[in-house]
Amino acid sequence: MARQGRTRKETGAEETGATGAAASPRPANTPRTGRRVTSYDVAREAGVSQSAVSRCFAAGASIAPATRERVLEVARRLGYAPNALAQGLISGRTNLVALLITSLTNRNYPEVLAELTRRLTDRDIRVLLFTLNAESEVDSALDQLWRHSVDGAISAAHLSDDQLRLFAQHRVPLVLYNRVADGMPAASVSCDSVAGERELVGRLLAAGHRRFGIVAGPEDSYVGEDRRRAALARLEEAGITGVPVVRGDFSYESGAEGLQALMAQDGKLEAVICVNDMMAIGAIDAARDRFGRTLPDDLSIVGFDGSGPASWSSYRVTSIRQPVRRMTEAAVSMLVERIEDEKATVERRLFAGELIEGRSARLG
Amino acid sequence: MARQGRTRKETGAEETGATGAAASPRPANTPRTGRRVTSYDVAREAGVSQSAVSRCFAAGASIAPATRERVLEVARRLGYAPNALAQGLISGRTNLVALLITSLTNRNYPEVLAELTRRLTDRDIRVLLFTLNAESEVDSALDQLWRHSVDGAISAAHLSDDQLRLFAQHRVPLVLYNRVADGMPAASVSCDSVAGERELVGRLLAAGHRRFGIVAGPEDSYVGEDRRRAALARLEEAGITGVPVVRGDFSYESGAEGLQALMAQDGKLEAVICVNDMMAIGAIDAARDRFGRTLPDDLSIVGFDGSGPASWSSYRVTSIRQPVRRMTEAAVSMLVERIEDEKATVERRLFAGELIEGRSARLG
DNA sequence: CTGTTAGCGCTTTCAA
DNA sequence: TTGAAAGCGCTAACAG
C-alpha cells in the first residue's frame, strides 16, 4: 500500500522533472535533473530491493559482492548518492560537527579554523560553521545546533555554564578549544598560558627588566585573563607590584593604543607584556613610530601565540608559539572519541607552548 | 495504526532515556534528556494535533493566536524545536548554504569567510563549510553538497566547467566569489582587478618609474592571472616590454623570494608590482632587510587587496582595497535571490577597488 | 482554523 | 544474503 502511493508520486514527480528540465535547454544526453535520484530508482534499475541498495552504501553490511557490484554500477550511472538528511533522520548520525568560533578569533588565527576543518574532513565529517560576533549570538547558534542534530561540537568561543549544561542535556559531545569550563567538567584542549607566560616573564626578569606594563585582553576572554594573571603572579614573585595594566581587544590597533596608554603612565617603561601577538605587533609599531624607540634596546615587547605575522622580519616578536597542529588534532580526535563512546571520560589536554626568542625583547 | 506503532515506540524510548539520564547524575528538576522532544510530545501536552504544532513554527500558517500561544508555551517548557533534518527532507529546503573556500584564501583573507557567514546567519541560513587544500578535494566536497541538499553555494575556490555544470544539473544555485567562469554563464561577484591594476600601474608610470618587476600568483589563480595580465598590458601601452615576472603563492615568504629573484634579474629595479598584499609585505621586508632599500625612495612596491596587515605602520602598502563588505553582501543577496527564484537571471557584479596611497610606492 | 493523511528517502529489524 | 515492512520527525494537501 505504501509502495503504491510512492509509485504514483514518483510518476508525478518525474513529469514535473521533465517539464522543468525542458524549460532550461540541455543536451539530450545529460542526466535528467528534475528530481533527486533515490535508492528506489537504483533498486528498480538494478532489479533488487531498496534495502539492498542501502546496504551497498553501508560499511560492513551483508551483501553479495556480485549484487554490490551491480548496484554500485547502476548507482554511478544514475548519479545516485544517499540523501544525508534521510540518513541522519533515521540513523541518528549526521556526520556533522558544529564549529563555534568568534569572528575575532578567526580573524587573528585563521589557521585554527582551517586546521580543524581539514582534520574533520579527513575523517569524513562535515562542518557546520558558526562565527559569533557577540556573546548574545551563542544562544541562537546553540538552538540551531540542536535542530541540526550535529554529532558533536568544538567551541573556540566562550560558553557559559548554562550553555555547557545544554550540551550535556542534548547529549552532544563537546570539546572546548583554548578555554576550559569554570565550574563544569568539560573536555578541552588548550595551550598552557600560565606556564608560557611565566617563562616569558621569567626571562624578561632575568634580563634585568624592572619596570613593566601589561596590555591585557577583554575581561571575558579566558586566555587573555589567564595570561594576565600568570604574568602578574610571576612579577609579584619577583617582588614587582603595582604593574600598570591596560586592556585591548586583541587587535593591532588596541595594541598600539595600549602601548601609548602605558607610556603615558610610565615614560620609563622597560618591558611590555602583550597577551597576544597582534597587540604586540601594534605595540611595537607604536613604540617605534610614536615614541621613537628601538627594540629591543630601548624597550622590550613580548606577545603570545606565534601567529603568522609575528615572525615577519619587521617584527620578529618574542613570543610563545601555540602548537596549533597538535592542538587541533587533539581536539578533533578527542571529539571523535566522545562521539564514538558516550561514556568516554572527560579529559583536559594542556599543551606546552614553545618560546620564540624573536628580536622584540631582551631575554635573560 | 501508524499512531499506535509510534506510541509504543515512544514509551520504549522514554524508558531508555530515563535509564540513560540516571546513569549520569542530574538535578531532579532538569528536563529529561533521553530522547529528542518531538512535535508529537508537544501536541499531546498541548492537546492539539501534531500538525497544529508544526503550523506554530511555520511563518504565515493559519493558526489561532490562542492555540499558538498555548502550543509555544508548551514547546518552550519541553524544550522543543523542529528537527531540521525532517524539515529539510520533506520541504526540500534546508536553509543550508555551502561555502567553498581554499585554505589559502581563508588564511590570507579571513574576513571574507567571517563576513559571508555573518550575513548568511543574519538571514537565518546556516553554513556548511568546505575548506579545500587541493584542487582534488573539490569533487568530494561537491559530492557532499548534493548529499546534504544545500539550498545554494558560494565558492571562493576554483571550479572547472564540468563542476559548474554539476551545480546546474543538481539545481543548486551558485555564486562565485572573486572568480568568473571561463566558458559558462555563472553568477559572480568580484573586484575589478583589471581596472584596479591599471590604475596602480598608471600611477607608477606617472611617477616616472620605468624598470618594473612583477610578482605574480600561481597560474591557476583567477585573480592572480587577471592582475598580472592587466599590469603587463598597461605597461605595454606605455611602451614597456620584457618585464620580468616571477611567481609566488600569495604568501609572505613567496613575496620575499619573489623580490629577491627579481633583484637578481635586474639590480636597478624601480618598481615591483605584487599581485596581492601578502606578497607585497614579504617583498617590502626583503627589500629592506636583504637589499637595504628604503621605500619609497629607493624602490616602489605595490600590492593588491587592502588586507589588514597592509595598513600596519611598518608597511603602509600602496594597494587597491577590495570592498569586502559590499562584495560579501552582494554575494549573499545574489545567492538568496537565486534560491528564491530559480529563474533569476545570471548576473556578474564587478566592484571597483579603492586606491590606497600608502607609503610603499611613489605615485604620480 | 484544525485534524487527518500521505509521504520525504533512508536504515533497520525481522523473516524467509 | 535478501526483501518486506516499519517508521525517523516533519510538512503539506485536503477535508471538515
PDB file of C-alpha atoms in Angstrom, chain B residues 8 21 42 53 60 92 105 132 172 228 269 318 353:
ATOM      1  CA  ARG B   8       4.607   2.022  21.507  1.00  0.00           C
ATOM      2  CA  ALA B  21      19.772  10.020  32.366  1.00  0.00           C
ATOM      3  CA  VAL B  42       4.195  18.978  22.333  1.00  0.00           C
ATOM      4  CA  VAL B  53       2.273  22.279  16.390  1.00  0.00           C
ATOM      5  CA  GLY B  60       2.361  32.678   7.975  1.00  0.00           C
ATOM      6  CA  GLY B  92      13.086  20.407   0.191  1.00  0.00           C
ATOM      7  CA  THR B 105      42.245  32.198   0.710  1.00  0.00           C
ATOM      8  CA  LEU B 132      39.867  22.999   0.280  1.00  0.00           C
ATOM      9  CA  VAL B 172      21.902  24.169  -6.746  1.00  0.00           C
ATOM     10  CA  ARG B 228      49.314  40.037 -13.896  1.00  0.00           C
ATOM     11  CA  LEU B 269      64.629  47.697 -10.418  1.00  0.00           C
ATOM     12  CA  THR B 318      50.221  51.145  -1.644  1.00  0.00           C
ATOM     13  CA  GLY B 353      38.554  48.776  -5.726  1.00  0.00           C
TER      14      GLY B 353
END
